[in-house]
CSV table of C-alpha atoms and ligand atoms in Angstrom, one decimal:
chain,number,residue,atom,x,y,z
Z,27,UNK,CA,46.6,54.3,23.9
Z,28,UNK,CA,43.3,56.2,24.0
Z,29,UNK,CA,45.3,59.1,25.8
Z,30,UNK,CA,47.7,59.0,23.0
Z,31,UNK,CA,44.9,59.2,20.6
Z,32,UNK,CA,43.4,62.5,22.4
Z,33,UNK,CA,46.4,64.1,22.9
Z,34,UNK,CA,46.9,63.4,18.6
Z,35,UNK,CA,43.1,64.6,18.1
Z,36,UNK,CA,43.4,67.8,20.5
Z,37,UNK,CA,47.4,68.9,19.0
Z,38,UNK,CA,46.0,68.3,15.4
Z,39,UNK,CA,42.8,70.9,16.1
Z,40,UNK,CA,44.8,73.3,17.9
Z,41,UNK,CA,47.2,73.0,14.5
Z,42,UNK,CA,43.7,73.6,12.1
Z,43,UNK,CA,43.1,76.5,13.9
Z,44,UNK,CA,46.1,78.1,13.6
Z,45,UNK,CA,46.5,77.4,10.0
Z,46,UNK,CA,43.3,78.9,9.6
Z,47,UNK,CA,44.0,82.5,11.1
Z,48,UNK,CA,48.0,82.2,9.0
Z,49,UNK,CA,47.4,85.5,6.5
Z,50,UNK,CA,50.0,83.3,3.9
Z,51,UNK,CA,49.6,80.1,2.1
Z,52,UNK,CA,50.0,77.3,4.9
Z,53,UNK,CA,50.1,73.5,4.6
Z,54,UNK,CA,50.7,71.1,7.4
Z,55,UNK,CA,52.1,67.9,7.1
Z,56,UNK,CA,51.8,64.9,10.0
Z,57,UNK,CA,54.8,62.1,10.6
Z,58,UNK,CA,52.4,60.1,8.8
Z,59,UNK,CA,53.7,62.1,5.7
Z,60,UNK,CA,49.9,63.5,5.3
Z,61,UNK,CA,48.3,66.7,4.8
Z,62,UNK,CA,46.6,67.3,8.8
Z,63,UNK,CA,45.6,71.2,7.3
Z,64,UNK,CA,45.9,73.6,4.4
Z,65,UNK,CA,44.4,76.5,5.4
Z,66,UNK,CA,41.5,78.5,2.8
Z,67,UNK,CA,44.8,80.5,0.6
Z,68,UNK,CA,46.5,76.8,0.3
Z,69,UNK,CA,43.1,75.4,-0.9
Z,70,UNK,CA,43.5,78.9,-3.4
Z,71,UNK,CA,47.2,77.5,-4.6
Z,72,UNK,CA,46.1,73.3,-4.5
Z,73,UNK,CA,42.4,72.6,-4.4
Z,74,UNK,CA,40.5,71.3,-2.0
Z,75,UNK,CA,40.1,68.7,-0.4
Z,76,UNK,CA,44.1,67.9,0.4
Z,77,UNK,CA,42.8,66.9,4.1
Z,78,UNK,CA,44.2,63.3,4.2
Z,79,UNK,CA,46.6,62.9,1.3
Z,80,UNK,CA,49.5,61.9,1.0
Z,81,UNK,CA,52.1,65.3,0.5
Z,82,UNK,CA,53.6,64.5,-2.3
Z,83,UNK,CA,49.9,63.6,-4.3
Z,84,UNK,CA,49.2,67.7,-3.4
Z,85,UNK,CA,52.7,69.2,-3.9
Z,86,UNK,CA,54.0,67.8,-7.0
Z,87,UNK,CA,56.8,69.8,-7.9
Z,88,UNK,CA,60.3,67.9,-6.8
Z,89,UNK,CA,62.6,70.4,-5.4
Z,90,UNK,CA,60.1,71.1,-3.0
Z,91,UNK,CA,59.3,67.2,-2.0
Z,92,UNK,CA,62.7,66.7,-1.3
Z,93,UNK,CA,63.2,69.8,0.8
Z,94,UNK,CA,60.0,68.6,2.9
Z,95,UNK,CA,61.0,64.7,3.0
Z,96,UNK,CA,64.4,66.4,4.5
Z,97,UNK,CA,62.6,68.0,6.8
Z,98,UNK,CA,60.2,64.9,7.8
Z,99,UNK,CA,63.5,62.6,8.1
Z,100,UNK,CA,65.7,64.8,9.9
Z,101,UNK,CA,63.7,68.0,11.8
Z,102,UNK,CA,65.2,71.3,11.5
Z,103,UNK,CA,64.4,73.4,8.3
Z,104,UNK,CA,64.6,74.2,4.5
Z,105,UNK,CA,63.6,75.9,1.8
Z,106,UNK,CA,62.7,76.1,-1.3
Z,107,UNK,CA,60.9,78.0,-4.0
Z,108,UNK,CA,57.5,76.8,-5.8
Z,109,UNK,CA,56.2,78.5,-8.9
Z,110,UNK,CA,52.8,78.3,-10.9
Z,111,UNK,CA,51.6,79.7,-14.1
Z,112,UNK,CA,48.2,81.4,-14.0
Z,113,UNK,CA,46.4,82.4,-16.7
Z,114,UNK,CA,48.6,85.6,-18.2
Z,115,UNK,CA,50.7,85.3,-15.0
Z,116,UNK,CA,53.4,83.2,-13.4
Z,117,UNK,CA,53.4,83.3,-9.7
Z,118,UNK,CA,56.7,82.9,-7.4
Z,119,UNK,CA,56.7,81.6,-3.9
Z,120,UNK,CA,59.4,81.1,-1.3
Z,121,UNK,CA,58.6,78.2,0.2
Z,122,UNK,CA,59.7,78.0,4.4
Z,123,UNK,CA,59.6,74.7,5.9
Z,124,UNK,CA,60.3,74.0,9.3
Z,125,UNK,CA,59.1,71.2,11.7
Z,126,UNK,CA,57.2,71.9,14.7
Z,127,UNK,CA,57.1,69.3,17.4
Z,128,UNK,CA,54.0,69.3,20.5
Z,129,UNK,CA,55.0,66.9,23.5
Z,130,UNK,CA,52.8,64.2,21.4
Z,131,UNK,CA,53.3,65.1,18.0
Z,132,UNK,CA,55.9,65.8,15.3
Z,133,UNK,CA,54.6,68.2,12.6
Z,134,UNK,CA,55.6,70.1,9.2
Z,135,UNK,CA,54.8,73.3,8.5
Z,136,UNK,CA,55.0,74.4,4.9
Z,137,UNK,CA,54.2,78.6,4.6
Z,138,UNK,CA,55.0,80.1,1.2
Z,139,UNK,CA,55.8,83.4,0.6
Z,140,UNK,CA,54.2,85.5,-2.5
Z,141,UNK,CA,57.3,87.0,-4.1
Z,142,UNK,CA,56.1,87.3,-7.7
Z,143,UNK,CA,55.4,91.3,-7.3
Z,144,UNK,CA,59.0,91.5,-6.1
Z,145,UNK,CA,60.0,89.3,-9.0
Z,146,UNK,CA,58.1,91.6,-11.5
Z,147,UNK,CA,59.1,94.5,-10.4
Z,148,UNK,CA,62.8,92.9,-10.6
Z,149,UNK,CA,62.0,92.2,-13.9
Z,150,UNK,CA,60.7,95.5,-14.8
Z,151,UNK,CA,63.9,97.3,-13.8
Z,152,UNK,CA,66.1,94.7,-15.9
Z,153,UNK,CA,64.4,95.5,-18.8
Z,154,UNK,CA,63.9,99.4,-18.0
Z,155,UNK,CA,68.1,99.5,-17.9
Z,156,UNK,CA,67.7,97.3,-21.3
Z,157,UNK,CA,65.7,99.7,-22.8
Z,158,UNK,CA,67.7,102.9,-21.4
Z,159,UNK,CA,70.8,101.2,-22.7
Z,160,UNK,CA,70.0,100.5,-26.1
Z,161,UNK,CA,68.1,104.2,-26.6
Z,162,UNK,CA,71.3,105.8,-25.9
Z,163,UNK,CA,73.5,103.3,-27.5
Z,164,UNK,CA,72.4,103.6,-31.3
Z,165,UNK,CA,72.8,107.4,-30.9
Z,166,UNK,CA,76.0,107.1,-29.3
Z,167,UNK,CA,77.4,104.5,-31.7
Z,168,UNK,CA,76.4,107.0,-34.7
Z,169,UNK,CA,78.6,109.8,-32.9
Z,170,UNK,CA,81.4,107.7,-32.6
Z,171,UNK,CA,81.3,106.2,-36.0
Z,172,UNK,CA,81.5,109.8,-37.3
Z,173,UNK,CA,84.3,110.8,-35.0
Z,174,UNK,CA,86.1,108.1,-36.3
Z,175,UNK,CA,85.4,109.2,-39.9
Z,176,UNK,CA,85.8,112.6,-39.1
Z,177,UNK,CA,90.0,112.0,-37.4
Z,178,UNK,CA,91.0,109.5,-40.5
Z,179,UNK,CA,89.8,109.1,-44.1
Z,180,UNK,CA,87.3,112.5,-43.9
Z,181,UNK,CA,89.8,115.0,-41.9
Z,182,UNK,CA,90.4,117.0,-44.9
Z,183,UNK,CA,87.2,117.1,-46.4
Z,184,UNK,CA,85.2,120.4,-45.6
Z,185,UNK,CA,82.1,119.3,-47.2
Z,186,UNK,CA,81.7,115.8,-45.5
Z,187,UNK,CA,83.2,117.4,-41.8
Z,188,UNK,CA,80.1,120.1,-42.0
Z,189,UNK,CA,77.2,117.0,-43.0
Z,190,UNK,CA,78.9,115.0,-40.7
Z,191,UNK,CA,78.7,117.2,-37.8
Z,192,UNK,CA,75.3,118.3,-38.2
Z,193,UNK,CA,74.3,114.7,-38.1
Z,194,UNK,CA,76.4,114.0,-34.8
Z,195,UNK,CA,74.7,117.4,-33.6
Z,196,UNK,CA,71.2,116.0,-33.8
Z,197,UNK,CA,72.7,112.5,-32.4
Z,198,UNK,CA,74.0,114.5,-29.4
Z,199,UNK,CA,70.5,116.3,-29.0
Z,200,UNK,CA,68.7,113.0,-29.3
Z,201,UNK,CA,70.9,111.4,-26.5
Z,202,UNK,CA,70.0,115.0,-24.5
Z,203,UNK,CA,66.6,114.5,-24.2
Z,204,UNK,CA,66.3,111.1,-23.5
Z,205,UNK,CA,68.6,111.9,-20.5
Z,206,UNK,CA,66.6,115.0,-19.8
Z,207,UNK,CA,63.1,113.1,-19.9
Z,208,UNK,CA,64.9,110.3,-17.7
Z,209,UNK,CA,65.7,112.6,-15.1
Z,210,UNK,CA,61.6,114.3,-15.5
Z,211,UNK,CA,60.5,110.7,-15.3
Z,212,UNK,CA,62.5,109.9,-12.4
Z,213,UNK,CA,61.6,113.5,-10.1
Z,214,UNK,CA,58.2,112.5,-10.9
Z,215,UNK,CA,58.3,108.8,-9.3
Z,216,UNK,CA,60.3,110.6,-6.5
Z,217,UNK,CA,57.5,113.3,-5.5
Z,218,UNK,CA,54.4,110.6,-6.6
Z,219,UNK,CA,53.3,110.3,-2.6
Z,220,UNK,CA,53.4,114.3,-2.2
Z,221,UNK,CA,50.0,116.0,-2.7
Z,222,UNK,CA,50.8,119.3,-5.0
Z,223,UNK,CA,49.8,122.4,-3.1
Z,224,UNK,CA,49.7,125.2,-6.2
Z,225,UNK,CA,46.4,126.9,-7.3
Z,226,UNK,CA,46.4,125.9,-11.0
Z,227,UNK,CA,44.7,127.9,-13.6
Z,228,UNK,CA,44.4,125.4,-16.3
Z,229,UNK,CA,43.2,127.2,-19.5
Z,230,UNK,CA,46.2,130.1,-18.4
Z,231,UNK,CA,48.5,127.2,-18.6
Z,232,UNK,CA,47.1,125.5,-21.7
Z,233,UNK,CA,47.6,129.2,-23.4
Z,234,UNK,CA,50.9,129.5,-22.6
Z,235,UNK,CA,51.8,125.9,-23.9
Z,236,UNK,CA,50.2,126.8,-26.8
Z,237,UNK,CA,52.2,130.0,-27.2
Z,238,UNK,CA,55.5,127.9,-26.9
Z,239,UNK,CA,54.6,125.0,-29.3
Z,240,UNK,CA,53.2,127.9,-32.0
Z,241,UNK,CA,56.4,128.1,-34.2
Z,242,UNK,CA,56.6,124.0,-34.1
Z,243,UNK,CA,53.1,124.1,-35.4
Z,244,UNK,CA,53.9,126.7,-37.7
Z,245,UNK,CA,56.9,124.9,-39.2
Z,246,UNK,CA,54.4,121.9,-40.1
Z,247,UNK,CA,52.0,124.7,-41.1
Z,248,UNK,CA,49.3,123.0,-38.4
Z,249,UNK,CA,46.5,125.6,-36.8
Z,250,UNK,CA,46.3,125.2,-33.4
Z,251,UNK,CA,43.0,125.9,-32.1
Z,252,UNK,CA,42.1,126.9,-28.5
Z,253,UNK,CA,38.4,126.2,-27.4
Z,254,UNK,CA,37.4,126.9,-23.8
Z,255,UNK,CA,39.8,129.4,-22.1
Z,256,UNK,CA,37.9,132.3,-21.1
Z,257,UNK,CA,36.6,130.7,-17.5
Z,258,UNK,CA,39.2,130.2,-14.5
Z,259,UNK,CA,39.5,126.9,-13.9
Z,260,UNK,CA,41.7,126.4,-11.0
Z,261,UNK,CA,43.0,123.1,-9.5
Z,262,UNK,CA,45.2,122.1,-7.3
Z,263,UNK,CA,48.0,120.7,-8.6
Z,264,UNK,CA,52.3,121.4,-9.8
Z,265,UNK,CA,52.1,124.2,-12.7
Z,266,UNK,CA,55.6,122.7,-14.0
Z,267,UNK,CA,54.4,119.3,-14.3
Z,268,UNK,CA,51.0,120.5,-15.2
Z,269,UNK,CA,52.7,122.6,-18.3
Z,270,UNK,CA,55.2,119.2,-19.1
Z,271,UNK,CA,51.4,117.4,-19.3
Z,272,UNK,CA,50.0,119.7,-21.4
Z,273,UNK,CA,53.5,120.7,-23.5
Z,274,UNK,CA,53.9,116.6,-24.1
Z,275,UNK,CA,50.4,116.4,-25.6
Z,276,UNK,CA,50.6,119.0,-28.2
Z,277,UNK,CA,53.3,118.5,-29.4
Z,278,UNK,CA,52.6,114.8,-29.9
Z,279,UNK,CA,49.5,116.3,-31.9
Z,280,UNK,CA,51.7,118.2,-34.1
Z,281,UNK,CA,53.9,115.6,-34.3
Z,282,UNK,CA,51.9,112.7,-35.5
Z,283,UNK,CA,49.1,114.9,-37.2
Z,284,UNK,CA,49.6,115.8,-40.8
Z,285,UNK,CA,51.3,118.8,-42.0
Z,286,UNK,CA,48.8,121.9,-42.7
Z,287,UNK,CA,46.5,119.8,-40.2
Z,288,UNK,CA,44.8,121.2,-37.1
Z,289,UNK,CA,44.8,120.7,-33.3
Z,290,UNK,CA,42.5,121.2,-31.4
Z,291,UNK,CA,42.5,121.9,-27.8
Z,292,UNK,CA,39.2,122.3,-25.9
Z,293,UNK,CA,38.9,123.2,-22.1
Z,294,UNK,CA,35.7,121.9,-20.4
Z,295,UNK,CA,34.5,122.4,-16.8
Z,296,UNK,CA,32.1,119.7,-15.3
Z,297,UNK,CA,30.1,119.3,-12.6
Z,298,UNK,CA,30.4,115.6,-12.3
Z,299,UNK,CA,32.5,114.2,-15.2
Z,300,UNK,CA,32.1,110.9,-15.5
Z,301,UNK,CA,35.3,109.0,-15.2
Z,302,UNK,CA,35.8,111.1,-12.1
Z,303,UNK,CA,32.3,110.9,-10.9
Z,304,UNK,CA,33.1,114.6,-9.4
Z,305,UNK,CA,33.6,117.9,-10.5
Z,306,UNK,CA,36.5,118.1,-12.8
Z,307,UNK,CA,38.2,120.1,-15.6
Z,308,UNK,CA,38.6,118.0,-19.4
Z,309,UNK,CA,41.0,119.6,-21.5
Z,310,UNK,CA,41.1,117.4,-25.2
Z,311,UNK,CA,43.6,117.2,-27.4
Z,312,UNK,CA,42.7,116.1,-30.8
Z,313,UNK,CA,44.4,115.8,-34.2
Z,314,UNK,CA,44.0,114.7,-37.7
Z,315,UNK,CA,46.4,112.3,-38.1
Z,316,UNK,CA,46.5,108.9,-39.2
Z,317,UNK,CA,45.3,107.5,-35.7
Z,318,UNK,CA,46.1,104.9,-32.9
Z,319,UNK,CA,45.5,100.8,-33.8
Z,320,UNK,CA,43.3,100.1,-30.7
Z,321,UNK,CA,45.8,97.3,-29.6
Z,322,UNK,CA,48.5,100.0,-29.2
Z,323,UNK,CA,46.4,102.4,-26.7
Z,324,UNK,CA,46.6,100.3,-23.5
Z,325,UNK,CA,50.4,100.1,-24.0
Z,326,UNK,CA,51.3,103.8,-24.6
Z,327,UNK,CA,52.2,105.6,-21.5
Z,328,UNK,CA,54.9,102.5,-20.7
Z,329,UNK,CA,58.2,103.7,-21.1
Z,330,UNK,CA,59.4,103.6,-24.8
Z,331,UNK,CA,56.8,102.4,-26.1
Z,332,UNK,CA,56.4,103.6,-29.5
Z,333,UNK,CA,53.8,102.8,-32.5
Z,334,UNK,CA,55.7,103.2,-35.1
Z,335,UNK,CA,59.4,103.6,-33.9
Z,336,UNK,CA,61.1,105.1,-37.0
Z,337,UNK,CA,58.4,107.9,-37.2
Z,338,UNK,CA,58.7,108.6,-33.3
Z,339,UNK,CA,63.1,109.0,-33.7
Z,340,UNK,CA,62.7,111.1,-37.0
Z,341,UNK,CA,59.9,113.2,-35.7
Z,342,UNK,CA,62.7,113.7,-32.2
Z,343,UNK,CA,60.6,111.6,-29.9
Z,344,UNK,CA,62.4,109.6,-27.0
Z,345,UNK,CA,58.9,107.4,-26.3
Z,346,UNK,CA,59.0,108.9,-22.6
Z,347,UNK,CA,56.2,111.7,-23.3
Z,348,UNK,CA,53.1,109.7,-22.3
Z,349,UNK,CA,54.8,108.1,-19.4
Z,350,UNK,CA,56.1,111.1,-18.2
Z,351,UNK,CA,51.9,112.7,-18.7
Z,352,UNK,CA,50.5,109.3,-17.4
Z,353,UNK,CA,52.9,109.8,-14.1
Z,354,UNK,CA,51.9,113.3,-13.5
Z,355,UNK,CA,48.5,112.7,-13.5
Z,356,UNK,CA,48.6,109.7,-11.0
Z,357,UNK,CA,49.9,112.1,-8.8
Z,358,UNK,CA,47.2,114.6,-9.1
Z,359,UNK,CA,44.7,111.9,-9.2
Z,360,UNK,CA,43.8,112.7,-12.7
Z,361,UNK,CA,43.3,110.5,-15.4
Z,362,UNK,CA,44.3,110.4,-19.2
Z,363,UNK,CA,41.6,109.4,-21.9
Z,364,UNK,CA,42.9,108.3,-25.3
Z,365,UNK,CA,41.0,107.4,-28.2
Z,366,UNK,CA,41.5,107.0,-31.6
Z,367,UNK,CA,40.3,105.5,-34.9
Z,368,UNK,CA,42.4,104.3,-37.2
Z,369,UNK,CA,42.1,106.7,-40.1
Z,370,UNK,CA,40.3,109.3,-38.0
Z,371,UNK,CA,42.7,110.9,-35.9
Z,372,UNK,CA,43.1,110.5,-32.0
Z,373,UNK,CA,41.9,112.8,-29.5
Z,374,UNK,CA,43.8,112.6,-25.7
Z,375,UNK,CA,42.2,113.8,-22.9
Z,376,UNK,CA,43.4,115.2,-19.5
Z,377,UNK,CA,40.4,115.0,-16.6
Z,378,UNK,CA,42.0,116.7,-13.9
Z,379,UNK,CA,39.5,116.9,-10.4
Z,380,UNK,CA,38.8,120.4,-8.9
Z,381,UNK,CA,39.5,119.0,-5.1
F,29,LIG,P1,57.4,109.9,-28.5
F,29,LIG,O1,58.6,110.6,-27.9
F,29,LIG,O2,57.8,108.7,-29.3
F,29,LIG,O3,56.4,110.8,-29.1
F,29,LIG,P2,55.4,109.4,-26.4
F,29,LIG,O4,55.5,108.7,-25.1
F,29,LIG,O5,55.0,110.9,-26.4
F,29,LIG,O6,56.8,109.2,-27.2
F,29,LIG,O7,54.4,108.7,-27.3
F,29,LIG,C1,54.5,107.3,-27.5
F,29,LIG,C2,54.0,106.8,-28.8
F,29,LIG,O8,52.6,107.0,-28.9
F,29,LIG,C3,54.6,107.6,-30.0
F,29,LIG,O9,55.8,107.0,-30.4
F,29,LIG,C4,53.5,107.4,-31.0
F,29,LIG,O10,53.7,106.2,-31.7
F,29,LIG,C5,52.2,107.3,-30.2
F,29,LIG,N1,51.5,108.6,-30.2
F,29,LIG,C6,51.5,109.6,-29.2
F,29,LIG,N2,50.7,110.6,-29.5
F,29,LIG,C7,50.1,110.3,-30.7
F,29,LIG,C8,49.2,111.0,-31.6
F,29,LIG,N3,48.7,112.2,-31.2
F,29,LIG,N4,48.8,110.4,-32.7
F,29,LIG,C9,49.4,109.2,-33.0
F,29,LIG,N5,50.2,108.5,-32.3
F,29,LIG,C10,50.6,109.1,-31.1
């Protein structure tokens, strides 16, 4: 008997230790249908103080006790999924149980498995097909609704047949460069992990952006003002993506600012700028227009995430410029700045490091 009792004692610490050094969430349950161990990340998930208590007082939810009373009854394995809301998040585990048996003892071992990354970034792509799918479908349905009118009751009408196509025109154009910034978006995620070798000369960038975007600016009458350009400020980094950053920020200032406005774009050099807490080259681009609610600016650079929707479509937008700037930066370790008071225009900021 007293054998039997130190061969228990000795099997159950060897089990506590183990548990202890198990990187996962890992509980261990006796024939005696008690908790023998939950190691420090099960203590995380259940509390503490489970030594001792009954399994199903610590595990309440049921699919899992009957997966583990299978288990208990019958040896072999099972499993089973356990999920728990936390604060702003809910968490999803795979649960594995399996029993373990010593010479002496029978045991349950119950590890769970964090899935609820691989379950958000599940989610994310479901609703990132969603959202591709419904961008291109009102376009789409507009040019087939035209076509339609356009083969029966308007085939004869001149007049209508010229509105009609310009309209489908702009549709087409629309559904253009949504797929064209899907395909920037997507090169971007693909290259993210690859260092870019170029020497950059940002302000002989910024100029030549700002050359480009000139006749936009000019057909909303906006001055574009360029501050800063005269020094060589060179990074290392992809001029193409570099140019997209820049090319996506303007025009989003001539965009949203108000016609006969200005921009202004303002290249500074720093010795140790702040958010990088290095050297680093700032370029800011500031408008006049009517500004950014501060609940909107954390959400911006997600994919299609627009302020005002029905501005962002009329103005051409697709709502995959700031992601597409937010991505590029990532992978040049810079960072975007955006603020903005309502009323007082918004100013965004590139802070790109010189090493
Ligand atoms: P879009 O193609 O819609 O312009 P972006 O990703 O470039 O998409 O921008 C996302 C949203 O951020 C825009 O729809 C707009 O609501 C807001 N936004 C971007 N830039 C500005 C700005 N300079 N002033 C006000 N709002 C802006």
């Amino acid at each position: 008997m007293t054998q039997a009792i130190d061969a228990k004692s000795s099997a159950n610490s060897l089990v506590v230790e183990m548990a202890k050094a198990m990187p996962l969430p890992l509980i261990v349950i006796g024939n005696d249908e008690r908790v023998v161990v939950a190691n420090q990340r099960a203590e995380e998930l259940f509390g503490k103080g489970t030594h001792g208590r009954h399994y199903i007082t610590v595990l309440r939810q049921p699919m899992l006790l009957d997966a583990i009373e299978n288990v208990l009854r019958l040896g072999g394995e099972a499993n089973a999924t356990y999920r728990v809301s936390e604060s702003a998040r809910d968490r999803h585990f795979d649960v594995k149980i399996r029993a373990a048996l010593t010479k002496d003892v029978g045991y349950v071992v119950v590890a769970f498995e964090d899935k609820t990354e691989l379950q958000e970034a599940g989610q994310m792509r479901r609703d990132f097909v969603a959202n591709v799918s419904h961008e291109l479908r009102t376009p789409l349905t507009a040019v087939l609704g035209f076509i339609e009118t356009l083969l029966g009751p308007a085939a004869n009408d001149s007049a209508a047949r010229a509105r009609f196509l310009t309209i489908m025109d702009n549709e087409a154009k629309r559904m253009n460069r949504i797929v064209g910034d899907l395909l920037s978006l997507s090169r971007v995620e693909a290259d993210r992990r690859v260092r870019p070798r170029d020497a950059v000369n940002i302000p002989s960038v910024v100029r030549s952006v700002v050359q480009t975007l000139q006749p936009l600016a000019d057909a909303r009458s906006v001055k574009l003002r360029l501050e800063g350009d005269d020094a060589d400020d060179m990074v290392q980094g992809d001029q193409d993506q570099l140019t997209q950053v820049f090319t996506n920020l303007v025009e989003n200032a001539i965009k949203y600012g108000p016609v006969n406005g200005e921009v202004s774009i303002c290249i500074t050099s720093h010795a140790v700028e702040p958010t990088m807490r290095g050297p680093a080259v700032r370029v800011d681009v500031a408008d006049q227009g009517e500004g950014i609610p501060a609940h909107h600016i954390p959400r911006l650079t997600e994919r299609f995430y627009r302020v005002d929707a029905h501005r962002s479509r009329e103005m051409g937008g697709t709502g995959l410029g700031l992601a597409i700037v937010k991505h590029i930066l990532t992978r040049h370790r810079g960072r975007l700045r955006i603020e903005s008071h309502a009323g007082n225009g918004s100013c965004f900021s590139v802070i790109l490091p010189y090493e």
